[in-house]
CSV table of C-alpha atoms and ligand atoms in Angstrom, one decimal:
chain,number,residue,atom,x,y,z
A,1,MET,CA,0.0,0.0,0.0
A,2,ASN,CA,1.3,3.4,-0.9
A,3,PHE,CA,-1.3,5.3,1.1
A,4,THR,CA,0.3,8.1,3.1
A,5,PRO,CA,-1.8,9.6,5.9
A,6,PRO,CA,-1.4,13.4,6.1
A,7,SER,CA,0.7,14.3,9.0
A,8,GLU,CA,-1.2,15.3,12.0
A,9,SER,CA,0.2,18.8,12.0
A,10,SER,CA,-0.8,19.5,8.4
A,11,GLY,CA,-4.3,18.2,9.1
A,12,LEU,CA,-4.7,20.4,12.1
A,13,GLN,CA,-3.3,23.3,10.1
A,14,GLN,CA,-5.9,22.9,7.5
A,15,GLN,CA,-8.6,22.7,10.1
A,16,ARG,CA,-7.4,25.9,11.7
A,17,ALA,CA,-7.2,27.7,8.4
A,18,ARG,CA,-10.8,26.6,7.6
A,19,ILE,CA,-12.0,27.7,11.1
A,20,ARG,CA,-10.4,31.1,10.6
A,21,GLU,CA,-12.1,31.5,7.2
A,22,LEU,CA,-15.4,30.7,8.8
A,23,GLU,CA,-14.8,33.0,11.7
A,24,ALA,CA,-14.2,35.9,9.3
A,25,ALA,CA,-17.5,35.3,7.7
A,26,SER,CA,-19.5,34.6,10.9
A,27,ARG,CA,-18.2,37.8,12.6
A,28,GLU,CA,-20.8,39.6,10.5
A,29,LEU,CA,-23.3,38.4,13.1
A,30,ASP,CA,-21.4,40.0,16.0
A,31,LEU,CA,-21.5,43.7,15.1
A,32,GLY,CA,-18.8,45.9,16.4
A,33,SER,CA,-19.5,49.0,18.4
A,34,ALA,CA,-19.6,51.4,15.5
A,35,ARG,CA,-22.1,49.4,13.5
A,36,ARG,CA,-24.2,48.7,16.6
A,37,SER,CA,-24.4,52.4,17.2
A,38,SER,CA,-25.5,53.3,13.7
A,39,LEU,CA,-28.1,50.4,13.5
A,40,HIS,CA,-29.4,51.5,16.9
A,41,ALA,CA,-29.6,55.2,15.8
A,42,ALA,CA,-31.6,54.2,12.7
A,43,VAL,CA,-34.0,52.1,14.7
A,44,HIS,CA,-34.3,54.7,17.4
A,45,SER,CA,-35.0,57.5,14.9
A,46,TYR,CA,-37.7,55.4,13.2
A,47,ALA,CA,-39.3,54.5,16.6
A,48,GLU,CA,-39.3,58.2,17.5
A,49,SER,CA,-41.0,59.1,14.2
A,50,VAL,CA,-43.7,56.5,14.8
A,51,LEU,CA,-44.4,57.6,18.4
A,52,SER,CA,-44.3,61.4,17.8
A,53,GLY,CA,-46.3,61.0,14.7
A,54,LEU,CA,-49.1,58.8,16.1
A,55,GLY,CA,-51.6,61.8,16.1
A,56,ASP,CA,-51.1,62.3,12.3
A,57,ARG,CA,-51.7,58.7,11.4
A,58,PRO,CA,-55.0,56.8,11.1
A,59,ALA,CA,-55.6,54.1,13.6
A,60,TYR,CA,-56.7,51.9,10.8
A,61,GLN,CA,-55.6,51.7,7.2
A,62,ALA,CA,-57.8,49.6,4.9
A,63,ASP,CA,-55.3,49.6,1.9
A,64,ARG,CA,-53.1,46.6,2.5
A,65,SER,CA,-51.6,46.3,-1.0
A,66,ALA,CA,-48.1,47.2,0.3
A,67,VAL,CA,-48.0,43.9,2.3
A,68,ALA,CA,-47.3,42.0,-0.9
A,69,ARG,CA,-43.9,43.8,-1.2
A,70,LEU,CA,-42.5,41.8,1.7
A,71,ARG,CA,-42.5,38.7,-0.6
A,72,ALA,CA,-40.0,40.4,-2.9
A,73,HIS,CA,-37.4,39.9,-0.3
A,74,PRO,CA,-37.4,36.2,0.8
A,75,PRO,CA,-34.9,35.1,3.4
A,76,GLY,CA,-31.8,33.9,1.6
A,77,GLY,CA,-31.7,36.8,-0.8
A,78,PRO,CA,-29.0,39.5,-0.8
A,79,PRO,CA,-28.6,41.4,2.5
A,80,LEU,CA,-30.5,44.8,2.7
A,81,PRO,CA,-29.3,48.1,4.1
A,82,ALA,CA,-30.8,48.9,7.5
A,83,GLN,CA,-32.8,51.8,6.2
A,84,ARG,CA,-34.3,49.7,3.5
A,85,ILE,CA,-35.5,47.2,6.1
A,86,ILE,CA,-37.0,50.0,8.2
A,87,ASP,CA,-38.7,51.4,5.1
A,88,LEU,CA,-40.2,48.0,4.3
A,89,LEU,CA,-41.4,47.7,7.9
A,90,GLU,CA,-43.1,51.1,7.7
A,91,GLU,CA,-44.8,50.7,4.4
A,92,SER,CA,-45.8,47.0,4.6
A,93,VAL,CA,-46.2,46.3,8.3
A,94,VAL,CA,-46.8,49.4,10.4
A,95,ARG,CA,-49.1,51.2,7.9
A,96,PRO,CA,-51.6,48.6,6.7
A,97,GLY,CA,-54.3,47.3,9.0
A,98,LEU,CA,-54.6,48.4,12.6
A,99,LEU,CA,-51.9,50.3,14.4
A,100,PRO,CA,-52.3,48.7,17.9
A,101,SER,CA,-50.2,51.4,19.6
A,102,HIS,CA,-52.5,54.1,18.3
A,103,PRO,CA,-54.8,56.0,20.8
A,104,GLY,CA,-57.7,55.4,18.4
A,105,HIS,CA,-57.5,51.6,18.9
A,106,LEU,CA,-61.0,51.1,20.5
A,107,ALA,CA,-61.8,47.6,19.3
A,108,TYR,CA,-61.6,44.1,20.7
A,109,ILE,CA,-59.6,44.5,23.9
A,110,PRO,CA,-56.9,47.1,23.0
A,111,GLY,CA,-53.3,46.3,23.9
A,112,GLY,CA,-50.6,48.7,24.9
A,113,GLY,CA,-46.9,49.0,24.1
A,114,LEU,CA,-45.3,50.9,27.0
A,115,TYR,CA,-42.0,52.2,25.9
A,116,ALA,CA,-40.2,51.1,29.1
A,117,SER,CA,-41.4,47.6,28.3
A,118,ALA,CA,-39.9,47.8,24.9
A,119,LEU,CA,-36.6,48.7,26.4
A,120,GLY,CA,-36.9,46.0,28.9
A,121,ASP,CA,-37.4,43.6,26.0
A,122,TYR,CA,-34.4,45.1,24.4
A,123,LEU,CA,-32.2,44.5,27.4
A,124,ALA,CA,-33.6,41.0,27.9
A,125,ALA,CA,-32.7,40.1,24.3
A,126,VAL,CA,-29.3,41.8,24.4
A,127,THR,CA,-28.2,40.0,27.5
A,128,ASN,CA,-30.3,37.0,26.5
A,129,GLU,CA,-30.8,36.2,30.2
A,130,TYR,CA,-32.5,32.8,30.6
A,131,ALA,CA,-35.5,32.8,32.9
A,132,GLY,CA,-36.4,29.1,32.8
A,133,VAL,CA,-34.5,27.7,35.7
A,134,ARG,CA,-33.1,29.3,38.8
A,135,PHE,CA,-29.7,27.5,38.6
A,136,THR,CA,-28.5,29.4,35.6
A,137,GLY,CA,-30.7,32.5,35.7
A,138,PRO,CA,-31.2,33.2,39.4
A,139,GLY,CA,-31.8,36.9,39.1
A,140,ALA,CA,-34.0,36.6,36.0
A,141,VAL,CA,-36.1,33.9,37.7
A,142,GLU,CA,-36.3,36.0,40.8
A,143,ILE,CA,-37.7,38.9,38.8
A,144,GLU,CA,-40.3,36.6,37.2
A,145,ASN,CA,-41.3,35.3,40.6
A,146,ILE,CA,-41.4,38.8,42.1
A,147,VAL,CA,-43.9,40.0,39.5
A,148,VAL,CA,-45.9,36.8,39.7
A,149,ASP,CA,-46.1,37.2,43.6
A,150,TRP,CA,-47.1,40.8,43.1
A,151,MET,CA,-50.0,39.8,40.9
A,152,ALA,CA,-51.1,37.0,43.3
A,153,ASP,CA,-51.1,39.5,46.1
A,154,LEU,CA,-53.0,42.0,43.9
A,155,VAL,CA,-55.8,39.5,43.3
A,156,GLY,CA,-55.8,38.4,46.9
A,157,MET,CA,-54.5,34.9,46.5
A,158,PRO,CA,-53.1,33.4,49.8
A,159,PRO,CA,-49.5,32.2,50.0
A,160,GLY,CA,-48.8,28.7,48.7
A,161,ASN,CA,-49.7,29.7,45.2
A,162,ALA,CA,-47.5,29.6,42.1
A,163,GLY,CA,-47.8,31.0,38.7
A,164,THR,CA,-45.9,32.0,35.6
A,165,LEU,CA,-45.8,34.5,32.8
A,166,THR,CA,-46.9,33.2,29.4
A,167,SER,CA,-47.2,34.6,25.9
A,168,GLY,CA,-50.8,35.6,26.6
A,169,GLY,CA,-54.1,34.7,28.2
A,170,SER,CA,-54.7,31.7,25.9
A,171,LEU,CA,-51.6,29.9,27.0
A,172,ALA,CA,-52.2,30.9,30.6
A,173,SER,CA,-55.7,29.4,30.3
A,174,LEU,CA,-54.4,26.2,29.0
A,175,ILE,CA,-52.0,25.9,32.0
A,176,ALA,CA,-55.0,26.6,34.3
A,177,VAL,CA,-57.2,23.9,32.7
A,178,VAL,CA,-54.4,21.3,32.8
A,179,SER,CA,-53.8,22.1,36.4
A,180,ALA,CA,-57.5,21.7,37.2
A,181,ARG,CA,-57.6,18.4,35.4
A,182,GLU,CA,-54.6,17.1,37.4
A,183,ALA,CA,-55.9,18.4,40.7
A,184,ALA,CA,-59.2,16.5,40.1
A,185,GLY,CA,-57.2,13.4,39.1
A,186,LEU,CA,-59.3,13.2,35.9
A,187,ARG,CA,-58.2,10.5,33.5
A,188,ALA,CA,-59.4,9.8,30.0
A,189,ALA,CA,-62.1,7.4,31.2
A,190,ASP,CA,-63.5,10.2,33.4
A,191,TYR,CA,-63.9,12.9,30.8
A,192,GLU,CA,-67.3,11.9,29.6
A,193,LYS,CA,-68.7,12.3,33.1
A,194,ALA,CA,-66.9,15.5,33.9
A,195,VAL,CA,-68.9,18.8,33.7
A,196,VAL,CA,-67.7,22.3,33.0
A,197,TYR,CA,-69.8,25.4,33.7
A,198,SER,CA,-69.6,28.9,32.3
A,199,THR,CA,-71.9,31.5,30.8
A,200,GLU,CA,-72.2,31.9,27.0
A,201,HIS,CA,-69.8,34.9,27.3
A,202,VAL,CA,-66.8,32.7,28.3
A,203,HIS,CA,-63.8,33.5,26.2
A,204,HIS,CA,-63.4,31.0,23.3
A,205,CYS,CA,-59.8,30.3,24.3
A,206,LEU,CA,-61.2,28.3,27.1
A,207,TYR,CA,-63.0,25.9,24.7
A,208,ARG,CA,-59.7,25.6,22.9
A,209,ALA,CA,-57.8,24.9,26.2
A,210,LEU,CA,-60.3,22.2,27.1
A,211,ARG,CA,-59.8,20.6,23.7
A,212,ILE,CA,-56.0,20.7,23.8
A,213,ALA,CA,-56.1,19.4,27.3
A,214,GLY,CA,-57.9,16.4,25.9
A,215,THR,CA,-61.1,17.1,27.9
A,216,GLU,CA,-63.4,18.3,25.2
A,217,ASP,CA,-65.7,15.3,25.8
A,218,ALA,CA,-66.6,16.8,29.1
A,219,THR,CA,-70.2,18.2,29.2
A,220,HIS,CA,-70.3,21.9,28.9
A,221,ARG,CA,-73.2,23.7,30.7
A,222,GLU,CA,-74.0,27.3,29.8
A,223,ILE,CA,-75.4,28.9,32.9
A,224,PRO,CA,-77.9,31.7,32.3
A,225,MET,CA,-76.9,35.3,33.1
A,226,ASP,CA,-78.6,38.1,34.9
A,227,GLN,CA,-79.5,41.4,33.2
A,228,SER,CA,-75.9,42.6,33.6
A,229,GLY,CA,-74.4,39.6,31.9
A,230,ARG,CA,-73.2,38.0,35.1
A,231,MET,CA,-73.5,34.2,35.9
A,232,ARG,CA,-76.6,33.4,37.9
A,233,THR,CA,-75.3,31.6,41.0
A,234,ASP,CA,-78.8,30.1,41.8
A,235,GLN,CA,-78.8,28.5,38.4
A,236,LEU,CA,-75.3,27.2,38.8
A,237,ALA,CA,-76.1,25.6,42.1
A,238,ARG,CA,-79.3,24.0,40.7
A,239,GLN,CA,-77.4,22.7,37.7
A,240,VAL,CA,-74.6,21.2,39.8
A,241,ALA,CA,-77.1,19.4,42.0
A,242,GLN,CA,-79.0,18.1,39.0
A,243,ASP,CA,-75.8,16.8,37.4
A,244,ARG,CA,-74.7,15.0,40.6
A,245,THR,CA,-78.1,13.3,40.8
A,246,ALA,CA,-77.7,12.2,37.2
A,247,GLY,CA,-74.4,10.5,38.1
A,248,LEU,CA,-72.1,13.1,36.4
A,249,ARG,CA,-69.0,14.6,38.0
A,250,PRO,CA,-69.2,18.4,38.3
A,251,TRP,CA,-65.6,19.6,37.8
A,252,LEU,CA,-64.8,23.1,36.7
A,253,VAL,CA,-66.5,26.5,36.8
A,254,LEU,CA,-65.2,29.0,34.3
A,255,ALA,CA,-66.0,32.4,35.7
A,256,THR,CA,-65.1,35.6,33.9
A,257,ALA,CA,-63.9,38.8,35.6
A,258,GLY,CA,-64.6,41.2,32.7
A,259,THR,CA,-66.2,39.6,29.6
A,260,VAL,CA,-64.9,40.7,26.2
A,261,ASP,CA,-68.4,41.2,24.9
A,262,ILE,CA,-69.7,43.6,27.5
A,263,GLY,CA,-67.2,43.8,30.4
A,264,ALA,CA,-69.3,41.9,32.9
A,265,VAL,CA,-67.7,40.6,36.1
A,266,ASP,CA,-69.3,37.4,37.4
A,267,PRO,CA,-70.1,37.3,41.2
A,268,LEU,CA,-66.8,35.7,42.1
A,269,ASP,CA,-67.3,35.6,45.9
A,270,GLU,CA,-70.6,33.7,45.6
A,271,LEU,CA,-69.1,31.4,43.0
A,272,ALA,CA,-66.2,30.7,45.3
A,273,ASP,CA,-68.7,29.7,48.0
A,274,ILE,CA,-70.4,27.2,45.6
A,275,ALA,CA,-67.0,25.9,44.4
A,276,ALA,CA,-65.9,25.3,48.0
A,277,GLN,CA,-69.1,23.5,49.0
A,278,GLU,CA,-69.2,21.4,45.9
A,279,ASP,CA,-65.5,20.7,45.6
A,280,LEU,CA,-65.3,22.3,42.1
A,281,TRP,CA,-62.2,24.0,40.6
A,282,LEU,CA,-63.1,27.7,40.2
A,283,HIS,CA,-61.2,29.4,37.3
A,284,ALA,CA,-61.4,33.1,37.0
A,285,ASP,CA,-60.6,34.6,33.6
A,286,ALA,CA,-59.5,38.1,34.5
A,287,ALA,CA,-57.4,38.5,31.3
A,288,TYR,CA,-59.3,41.7,30.4
A,289,GLY,CA,-60.7,42.9,33.7
A,290,GLY,CA,-58.2,41.8,36.4
A,291,PHE,CA,-56.0,44.9,36.6
A,292,PHE,CA,-59.0,47.1,37.3
A,293,THR,CA,-58.6,45.8,40.9
A,294,LEU,CA,-56.0,48.5,41.1
A,295,VAL,CA,-58.8,51.1,41.0
A,296,ASP,CA,-60.6,51.6,44.4
A,297,SER,CA,-64.0,52.4,42.9
A,298,VAL,CA,-64.4,49.1,41.1
A,299,ARG,CA,-62.4,46.8,43.4
A,300,PRO,CA,-65.4,45.6,45.3
A,301,MET,CA,-66.7,44.0,42.0
A,302,PHE,CA,-63.7,41.7,42.1
A,303,ARG,CA,-64.3,40.4,45.7
A,304,GLY,CA,-63.6,36.7,45.8
A,305,LEU,CA,-61.1,36.8,42.9
A,306,GLY,CA,-58.3,35.6,45.3
A,307,ARG,CA,-60.5,32.6,46.3
A,308,ALA,CA,-60.4,31.2,42.7
A,309,ASP,CA,-58.3,28.1,42.2
A,310,SER,CA,-56.7,29.7,39.1
A,311,VAL,CA,-56.7,33.2,37.8
A,312,VAL,CA,-55.6,34.4,34.3
A,313,LEU,CA,-54.4,38.0,33.8
A,314,ASP,CA,-53.1,39.7,30.7
A,315,PRO,CA,-50.5,42.3,31.4
A,316,HIS,CA,-50.5,43.1,27.7
A,317,LYS,CA,-54.0,44.4,28.2
A,318,GLY,CA,-54.6,45.9,31.6
A,319,LEU,CA,-51.0,46.9,32.3
A,320,PHE,CA,-50.5,48.2,28.7
A,321,LEU,CA,-47.5,46.0,27.9
A,322,PRO,CA,-46.7,45.1,24.3
A,323,TYR,CA,-48.3,41.9,23.1
A,324,GLY,CA,-46.8,38.7,24.4
A,325,THR,CA,-47.4,38.8,28.1
A,326,GLY,CA,-50.1,36.8,29.9
A,327,ALA,CA,-50.0,35.4,33.4
A,328,VAL,CA,-51.6,32.4,35.2
A,329,LEU,CA,-51.8,32.1,39.0
A,330,VAL,CA,-52.7,28.8,40.7
A,331,ARG,CA,-53.7,28.7,44.3
A,332,ASP,CA,-52.3,25.3,45.0
A,333,ARG,CA,-48.7,25.2,44.0
A,334,ALA,CA,-48.7,21.4,44.0
A,335,ALA,CA,-51.4,21.3,41.3
A,336,ILE,CA,-49.6,23.4,38.7
A,337,THR,CA,-46.2,21.7,39.5
A,338,ARG,CA,-47.7,18.2,39.1
A,339,ALA,CA,-49.3,19.2,35.9
A,340,HIS,CA,-46.0,20.2,34.4
A,341,ARG,CA,-43.6,17.6,35.9
A,342,SER,CA,-40.8,16.5,33.6
A,343,GLY,CA,-37.1,15.8,33.7
A,344,GLY,CA,-34.1,15.0,31.5
A,345,ALA,CA,-30.7,13.5,32.4
A,346,TYR,CA,-28.9,16.5,30.9
A,347,LEU,CA,-30.8,18.7,33.4
A,348,GLN,CA,-29.6,16.8,36.4
A,349,ASP,CA,-27.6,19.8,37.8
A,350,VAL,CA,-30.7,21.9,37.8
A,351,ALA,CA,-32.7,20.0,40.4
A,352,ILE,CA,-30.3,21.2,43.1
A,353,ALA,CA,-31.2,24.8,42.6
A,354,GLU,CA,-35.0,24.1,42.6
A,355,GLN,CA,-34.9,23.7,46.4
A,356,THR,CA,-34.8,27.5,46.6
A,357,GLY,CA,-38.2,28.1,45.0
A,358,PRO,CA,-40.2,27.3,41.9
A,359,SER,CA,-38.7,28.1,38.5
A,360,PRO,CA,-40.9,29.0,35.5
A,361,ALA,CA,-39.9,25.8,33.7
A,362,ALA,CA,-41.4,23.8,36.5
A,363,VAL,CA,-44.9,25.4,36.2
A,364,SER,CA,-45.4,25.7,32.4
A,365,PRO,CA,-44.9,23.7,29.2
A,366,GLU,CA,-41.9,25.9,28.3
A,367,LEU,CA,-38.2,25.2,28.9
A,368,SER,CA,-36.2,27.7,26.9
A,369,ARG,CA,-38.2,30.9,27.0
A,370,HIS,CA,-38.0,34.7,26.7
A,371,PHE,CA,-37.2,36.6,29.8
A,372,ARG,CA,-40.7,38.1,29.9
A,373,GLY,CA,-40.4,39.4,33.5
A,374,LEU,CA,-38.2,42.3,32.5
A,375,ARG,CA,-40.8,43.9,30.2
A,376,LEU,CA,-43.2,43.9,33.2
A,377,TRP,CA,-40.8,44.7,36.0
A,378,MET,CA,-39.1,47.6,34.3
A,379,PRO,CA,-42.2,49.8,33.9
A,380,LEU,CA,-43.4,48.9,37.4
A,381,MET,CA,-40.0,50.0,38.8
A,382,LEU,CA,-39.7,53.1,36.6
A,383,HIS,CA,-43.2,54.5,37.0
A,384,GLY,CA,-44.5,53.1,40.3
A,385,LEU,CA,-48.2,52.1,40.5
A,386,ASP,CA,-49.9,55.4,40.7
A,387,PRO,CA,-49.8,56.2,36.9
A,388,PHE,CA,-51.2,52.7,36.2
A,389,ARG,CA,-54.1,53.3,38.7
A,390,ALA,CA,-54.8,56.7,37.2
A,391,CYS,CA,-54.7,55.4,33.6
A,392,LEU,CA,-57.1,52.6,34.4
A,393,GLU,CA,-59.5,54.9,36.2
A,394,GLU,CA,-59.3,57.3,33.4
A,395,LYS,CA,-60.3,54.5,31.0
A,396,LEU,CA,-63.4,53.6,33.2
A,397,HIS,CA,-64.5,57.3,33.1
A,398,LEU,CA,-63.9,57.5,29.3
A,399,ALA,CA,-66.1,54.5,28.7
A,400,ARG,CA,-68.9,56.0,30.9
A,401,TYR,CA,-68.6,59.3,29.1
A,402,PHE,CA,-68.8,57.6,25.7
A,403,HIS,CA,-71.9,55.7,26.9
A,404,THR,CA,-73.6,58.9,27.9
A,405,ARG,CA,-72.7,60.7,24.7
A,406,VAL,CA,-73.8,57.9,22.3
A,407,SER,CA,-77.1,57.6,24.2
A,408,GLU,CA,-77.6,61.3,23.7
A,409,MET,CA,-76.9,60.9,20.0
A,410,GLY,CA,-79.8,58.5,19.8
A,411,PHE,CA,-78.0,55.1,19.9
A,412,GLU,CA,-79.7,52.3,21.8
A,413,THR,CA,-77.3,51.4,24.7
A,414,GLY,CA,-77.4,49.0,27.6
A,415,PRO,CA,-76.8,50.0,31.2
A,416,PRO,CA,-73.7,52.0,32.0
A,417,PRO,CA,-70.5,49.9,31.5
A,418,GLN,CA,-69.3,47.9,34.4
A,419,LEU,CA,-65.7,48.3,33.2
A,420,SER,CA,-64.5,49.9,29.9
A,421,VAL,CA,-66.6,48.2,27.2
A,422,VAL,CA,-69.6,50.0,25.7
A,423,THR,CA,-72.1,48.3,23.4
A,424,TYR,CA,-74.6,50.4,21.3
A,425,ARG,CA,-76.5,50.1,18.1
A,426,TRP,CA,-78.6,52.4,15.9
A,427,THR,CA,-82.2,51.2,15.8
A,428,ALA,CA,-83.9,54.4,14.6
A,429,ALA,CA,-83.4,53.8,10.9
A,430,GLY,CA,-86.2,51.3,10.2
A,431,GLY,CA,-85.4,48.4,7.9
A,432,ASP,CA,-82.9,45.8,9.0
A,433,PRO,CA,-80.9,47.2,12.0
A,434,ASP,CA,-78.2,44.5,11.7
A,435,ALA,CA,-77.5,45.6,8.1
A,436,PHE,CA,-77.6,49.3,9.0
A,437,ASN,CA,-75.1,48.9,11.9
A,438,ARG,CA,-72.8,46.7,9.8
A,439,ALA,CA,-72.8,49.5,7.1
A,440,LEU,CA,-72.2,52.1,9.8
A,441,LEU,CA,-69.2,50.2,11.1
A,442,ASP,CA,-67.9,49.9,7.5
A,443,GLU,CA,-68.1,53.7,7.2
A,444,VAL,CA,-66.1,54.1,10.5
A,445,LEU,CA,-63.4,51.8,9.2
A,446,ARG,CA,-63.3,53.6,5.8
A,447,ASP,CA,-62.6,56.8,7.8
A,448,GLY,CA,-59.9,55.1,9.8
A,449,ARG,CA,-59.2,57.8,12.3
A,450,VAL,CA,-60.4,55.5,15.1
A,451,PHE,CA,-60.9,51.7,15.0
A,452,LEU,CA,-64.1,50.2,16.4
A,453,SER,CA,-65.5,46.7,16.3
A,454,SER,CA,-68.8,44.8,16.8
A,455,THR,CA,-70.2,41.7,18.5
A,456,LEU,CA,-73.4,39.7,18.6
A,457,ILE,CA,-75.6,40.4,21.7
A,458,GLU,CA,-78.5,38.0,21.8
A,459,GLY,CA,-77.9,37.3,18.1
A,460,ARG,CA,-78.1,41.0,17.1
A,461,PHE,CA,-75.3,42.9,15.4
A,462,THR,CA,-74.1,45.3,18.0
A,463,LEU,CA,-71.4,48.0,17.9
A,464,ARG,CA,-68.7,47.9,20.6
A,465,MET,CA,-66.2,50.3,21.9
A,466,ALA,CA,-63.5,49.2,24.4
A,467,VAL,CA,-61.1,51.7,26.0
A,468,LEU,CA,-57.9,50.2,27.3
A,469,ALA,CA,-55.1,51.6,25.0
A,470,PHE,CA,-53.1,53.7,27.4
A,471,ARG,CA,-52.8,56.6,25.0
A,472,THR,CA,-56.6,56.9,24.6
A,473,ARG,CA,-57.6,60.3,26.0
A,474,LEU,CA,-60.7,62.4,26.2
A,475,ALA,CA,-59.8,64.0,22.9
A,476,THR,CA,-59.7,60.5,21.3
A,477,ILE,CA,-63.2,59.7,22.6
A,478,ASP,CA,-64.5,63.1,21.3
A,479,LEU,CA,-62.9,62.3,17.9
A,480,ALA,CA,-64.6,58.8,18.0
A,481,LEU,CA,-67.9,60.5,18.6
A,482,ASP,CA,-67.3,62.9,15.6
A,483,VAL,CA,-66.3,60.0,13.4
A,484,LEU,CA,-69.5,58.1,14.5
A,485,ALA,CA,-71.7,61.1,13.8
A,486,GLY,CA,-70.2,61.5,10.3
A,487,ALA,CA,-70.5,57.8,9.6
A,488,LEU,CA,-74.1,57.9,10.8
A,489,GLU,CA,-74.9,60.7,8.4
A,490,ARG,CA,-73.3,58.9,5.4
A,491,THR,CA,-75.0,55.6,6.3
A,492,GLN,CA,-78.4,57.3,6.6
A,493,ALA,CA,-77.9,59.0,3.2
A,494,ARG,CA,-77.3,55.5,1.7
A,495,HIS,CA,-80.2,53.8,3.5
A,496,PRO,CA,-83.1,56.3,3.0
A,497,HIS,CA,-86.4,55.1,4.3
G,1,LIG,C1,-57.8,38.5,25.6
G,1,LIG,C2,-58.6,37.5,26.4
G,1,LIG,C3,-58.3,36.2,26.4
G,1,LIG,C4,-57.2,35.6,25.6
G,1,LIG,O1,-56.0,36.1,25.9
G,1,LIG,P1,-54.8,36.3,24.8
G,1,LIG,O2,-53.8,37.1,25.5
G,1,LIG,O3,-55.5,37.0,23.6
G,1,LIG,O4,-54.3,34.9,24.4
G,1,LIG,C5,-59.0,35.4,27.3
G,1,LIG,N1,-60.0,35.9,28.0
G,1,LIG,C6,-60.4,37.2,28.0
G,1,LIG,C7,-61.5,37.7,28.9
G,1,LIG,C8,-59.6,38.1,27.2
G,1,LIG,O5,-60.0,39.4,27.2
């Protein structure tokens, strides 16, 4: 054989040369100080132009043709200059559709976008702190646990609870349902006999959570509501008794503390009494309403919230954070921990550190995760609570003001809002009121200065206005009323009778 192996040193030399070559190319990803500064300056200057120009933009832009331009630059194409990327973002992302950070976002449940949160996110991403397990990220996990403890305290949950930050209320609801399932010891064979109770205004994410949790075969009872859209506790008690007699297994009560449709808060304290007597898991969906407990004047409505077995809050609604922050709190730490037990040999070092307190990875389906706590903790540290309280109370007053003003304009409205959602519809036109109100909403969206939405109340097309964007002010509501008046005039001109 005349095969000569390359000498070890020449093989290693080749390998080192190749690594150096690759290093030179991969250094592009690790920007130096000068390029970081210029990229940062371009991003910052764009962010400033968005924020200081919000008043000159529409809240909603119907023309979405520019979105198609994004496909002209598929990943894998030539690199683009930073300014070109920012321009694309402006024309194809920020402009078309709804601008959720706009004060005129008065639809669905508006979100926020606190600047201090954005910078918290920036720092979380730059340091890439890991907030999954305490062993590697002790401070990050501590911040997450501090904000979770603060929320548990806020809703009045006694010690011994645990919870975590999630991407939103939907994921938080899934964690709650799975915890409820584990706490009741329900196994597949039991699902058909299990019974879930809610009103018809329960948020649809809970149906989805029940399905993903495997429990969709459980019987779902819709309990009638009173005139204010609150669950009737006498009807719940009657239905639970009836189900027990029929040999079923009452399991879970899905209460809502602030319904999306009309902002109703179920009678939580009475529900907690029934749940305690009947050994049911009481879940309180406070995703929209929960942070209004910060406001003295409406706090009594939430009495009993801390007695729930699980509570879901959405800081990206009631604390005005950017999208991507929900929270779940579970009264019994063992229930949420058992529901998410797991392990892996490569994580054996981690268990040691768990003795010092729960880690987010132990109470959620996530392992690697974003350090969400910082976007919540940073504004709380920077602003204190008073401006949050004021902003939430302001929103309650704005909703009542809007309710009074649209009634004066001749819209049919329900009772004054319990929280910050107002429903109203125009019924004075004759003809088909559903079609008229739909046409009226179309006119509002064509105008675009504010963004409103609709719902079905008892099967009727009903207009809806929700105040929760932190930038919404009295002037915004006055503008919304102007826009509505104009839209009404144009709709009436098109629907003469
Ligand atoms: C928003 C909301 C949800 C769902 O939360 P996401 O953050 O959108 O996933 C659930 N329930 C209520 C009452 C809500 O307002």
